[in-house]
Amino acid sequence: MTETLPGAAIPNPTDEAAITAAVDQAIAAIAGAGSLDELKAVRLAHTGEKSPLSLANREIGGLPKDQKAVAGKLMGSSRGRVNKALADRTAELEAENDARILLEESVDVTAAPRRRRAGARHP
């Protein structure tokens, strides 16, 4: 279920501007996710097998040896930035979700419990 983003071209792994633009687009989408489900869809779109960054990472294999190291460092740091943004946003959304659940499921322990009579009616 990993699809390439609409209109997204495979960035050249040696083109720092294109990689930075793809990373900035991913970070903006991550920040815009309002729920854990939306974040999952964003994660798949920007870090999945057919995401622009993953496709650019695959292109490193076809580069000359002198360019592979530079492209590898650039792609590694780019993926690190996206993964950090994902981890941070996941933590934020999980904290919001936990707080919402605690509010919804709170129980007033100071309220008097309903008491039942001991025994039962004789038929």
mmCIF file of C-alpha atoms in Angstrom:
data_model
loop_
_atom_site.group_PDB
_atom_site.id
_atom_site.type_symbol
_atom_site.label_atom_id
_atom_site.label_comp_id
_atom_site.label_asym_id
_atom_site.label_seq_id
_atom_site.Cartn_x
_atom_site.Cartn_y
_atom_site.Cartn_z
ATOM 1 C CA MET A 1 0.000 0.000 0.000
ATOM 2 C CA THR A 2 2.985 2.256 -0.435
ATOM 3 C CA GLU A 3 2.410 4.561 -3.347
ATOM 4 C CA THR A 4 4.516 7.325 -4.763
ATOM 5 C CA LEU A 5 3.294 10.785 -3.884
ATOM 6 C CA PRO A 6 1.275 12.354 -6.707
ATOM 7 C CA GLY A 7 3.504 14.505 -8.884
ATOM 8 C CA ALA A 8 6.610 13.541 -6.928
ATOM 9 C CA ALA A 9 9.656 12.836 -9.040
ATOM 10 C CA ILE A 10 12.607 10.781 -7.910
ATOM 11 C CA PRO A 11 15.135 13.290 -6.606
ATOM 12 C CA ASN A 12 18.750 12.892 -7.636
ATOM 13 C CA PRO A 13 20.577 11.558 -4.552
ATOM 14 C CA THR A 14 23.468 13.965 -5.188
ATOM 15 C CA ASP A 15 21.196 17.027 -5.523
ATOM 16 C CA GLU A 16 21.144 18.467 -2.015
ATOM 17 C CA ALA A 17 18.424 21.007 -2.862
ATOM 18 C CA ALA A 18 16.042 18.322 -4.177
ATOM 19 C CA ILE A 19 16.652 16.048 -1.194
ATOM 20 C CA THR A 20 16.188 18.951 1.230
ATOM 21 C CA ALA A 21 12.926 19.884 -0.511
ATOM 22 C CA ALA A 22 11.667 16.286 -0.177
ATOM 23 C CA VAL A 23 12.651 16.249 3.514
ATOM 24 C CA ASP A 24 10.961 19.607 4.134
ATOM 25 C CA GLN A 25 7.809 18.348 2.411
ATOM 26 C CA ALA A 26 7.843 15.217 4.577
ATOM 27 C CA ILE A 27 8.378 17.191 7.796
ATOM 28 C CA ALA A 28 5.546 19.587 6.896
ATOM 29 C CA ALA A 29 3.199 16.654 6.247
ATOM 30 C CA ILE A 30 4.239 15.039 9.531
ATOM 31 C CA ALA A 31 3.584 18.250 11.451
ATOM 32 C CA GLY A 32 0.183 18.569 9.770
ATOM 33 C CA ALA A 33 -0.998 15.106 10.819
ATOM 34 C CA GLY A 34 -3.787 15.499 13.346
ATOM 35 C CA SER A 35 -4.217 11.892 14.433
ATOM 36 C CA LEU A 36 -2.246 8.682 14.686
ATOM 37 C CA ASP A 37 -4.071 7.291 11.632
ATOM 38 C CA GLU A 38 -3.172 10.359 9.567
ATOM 39 C CA LEU A 39 0.416 10.085 10.780
ATOM 40 C CA LYS A 40 0.537 6.445 9.674
ATOM 41 C CA ALA A 41 -0.581 7.442 6.171
ATOM 42 C CA VAL A 42 2.003 10.246 6.086
ATOM 43 C CA ARG A 43 4.705 7.842 7.286
ATOM 44 C CA LEU A 44 3.900 5.398 4.501
ATOM 45 C CA ALA A 45 3.840 8.175 1.901
ATOM 46 C CA HIS A 46 7.160 9.713 2.936
ATOM 47 C CA THR A 47 9.209 6.756 4.192
ATOM 48 C CA GLY A 48 7.596 3.811 2.418
ATOM 49 C CA GLU A 49 9.186 1.762 -0.352
ATOM 50 C CA LYS A 50 7.948 4.052 -3.121
ATOM 51 C CA SER A 51 8.498 7.374 -1.385
ATOM 52 C CA PRO A 52 10.770 9.894 -3.126
ATOM 53 C CA LEU A 53 13.461 9.524 -0.456
ATOM 54 C CA SER A 54 13.482 5.727 -0.675
ATOM 55 C CA LEU A 55 13.586 5.817 -4.462
ATOM 56 C CA ALA A 56 16.459 8.317 -4.365
ATOM 57 C CA ASN A 57 18.261 6.068 -1.888
ATOM 58 C CA ARG A 58 18.025 3.192 -4.374
ATOM 59 C CA GLU A 59 19.627 5.364 -7.052
ATOM 60 C CA ILE A 60 22.839 5.558 -5.012
ATOM 61 C CA GLY A 61 23.800 2.089 -6.244
ATOM 62 C CA GLY A 62 24.142 3.366 -9.809
ATOM 63 C CA LEU A 63 26.354 6.314 -8.923
ATOM 64 C CA PRO A 64 30.114 6.442 -9.481
ATOM 65 C CA LYS A 65 32.143 5.445 -6.425
ATOM 66 C CA ASP A 66 33.312 8.978 -5.689
ATOM 67 C CA GLN A 67 29.706 10.230 -5.450
ATOM 68 C CA LYS A 68 28.320 7.314 -3.431
ATOM 69 C CA ALA A 69 29.821 8.450 -0.114
ATOM 70 C CA VAL A 70 28.508 12.003 -0.443
ATOM 71 C CA ALA A 71 25.061 10.825 -1.531
ATOM 72 C CA GLY A 72 24.979 8.206 1.228
ATOM 73 C CA LYS A 73 25.759 10.769 3.917
ATOM 74 C CA LEU A 74 23.138 13.141 2.535
ATOM 75 C CA MET A 75 20.480 10.425 2.367
ATOM 76 C CA GLY A 76 21.359 9.118 5.832
ATOM 77 C CA SER A 77 21.057 12.528 7.452
ATOM 78 C CA SER A 78 17.845 13.218 5.514
ATOM 79 C CA ARG A 79 16.236 9.964 6.621
ATOM 80 C CA GLY A 80 17.389 10.703 10.165
ATOM 81 C CA ARG A 81 15.639 14.091 10.137
ATOM 82 C CA VAL A 82 12.407 12.563 8.827
ATOM 83 C CA ASN A 83 12.529 9.692 11.337
ATOM 84 C CA LYS A 84 13.159 12.111 14.216
ATOM 85 C CA ALA A 85 10.195 14.250 13.135
ATOM 86 C CA LEU A 86 8.053 11.099 12.946
ATOM 87 C CA ALA A 87 9.121 9.948 16.398
ATOM 88 C CA ASP A 88 8.505 13.382 17.928
ATOM 89 C CA ARG A 89 5.063 13.742 16.327
ATOM 90 C CA THR A 90 4.122 10.179 17.299
ATOM 91 C CA ALA A 91 5.004 10.941 20.922
ATOM 92 C CA GLU A 92 2.935 14.158 20.820
ATOM 93 C CA LEU A 93 -0.108 12.465 19.302
ATOM 94 C CA GLU A 94 0.104 9.500 21.687
ATOM 95 C CA ALA A 95 0.284 11.878 24.661
ATOM 96 C CA GLU A 96 -2.752 13.797 23.368
ATOM 97 C CA ASN A 97 -4.608 10.532 22.795
ATOM 98 C CA ASP A 98 -3.745 9.247 26.280
ATOM 99 C CA ALA A 99 -4.867 12.519 27.883
ATOM 100 C CA ARG A 100 -8.156 12.423 25.960
ATOM 101 C CA ILE A 101 -8.788 8.814 26.999
ATOM 102 C CA LEU A 102 -8.051 9.628 30.649
ATOM 103 C CA LEU A 103 -10.584 12.456 30.565
ATOM 104 C CA GLU A 104 -13.239 10.333 28.866
ATOM 105 C CA GLU A 105 -12.780 7.339 31.137
ATOM 106 C CA SER A 106 -12.347 9.135 34.436
ATOM 107 C CA VAL A 107 -14.268 7.832 37.439
ATOM 108 C CA ASP A 108 -15.250 9.907 40.456
ATOM 109 C CA VAL A 109 -13.970 7.806 43.331
ATOM 110 C CA THR A 110 -15.517 10.210 45.871
ATOM 111 C CA ALA A 111 -19.065 9.435 44.739
ATOM 112 C CA ALA A 112 -21.073 7.134 46.987
ATOM 113 C CA PRO A 113 -21.325 3.632 45.555
ATOM 114 C CA ARG A 114 -24.708 2.029 44.912
ATOM 115 C CA ARG A 115 -25.361 -0.476 47.656
ATOM 116 C CA ARG A 116 -27.340 -3.645 47.173
ATOM 117 C CA ARG A 117 -29.321 -5.304 49.885
ATOM 118 C CA ALA A 118 -27.960 -8.547 51.173
ATOM 119 C CA GLY A 119 -30.042 -11.577 50.322
ATOM 120 C CA ALA A 120 -32.979 -11.946 47.954
ATOM 121 C CA ARG A 121 -36.794 -12.041 48.020
ATOM 122 C CA HIS A 122 -38.308 -15.368 48.908
ATOM 123 C CA PRO A 123 -40.529 -16.661 46.084
#
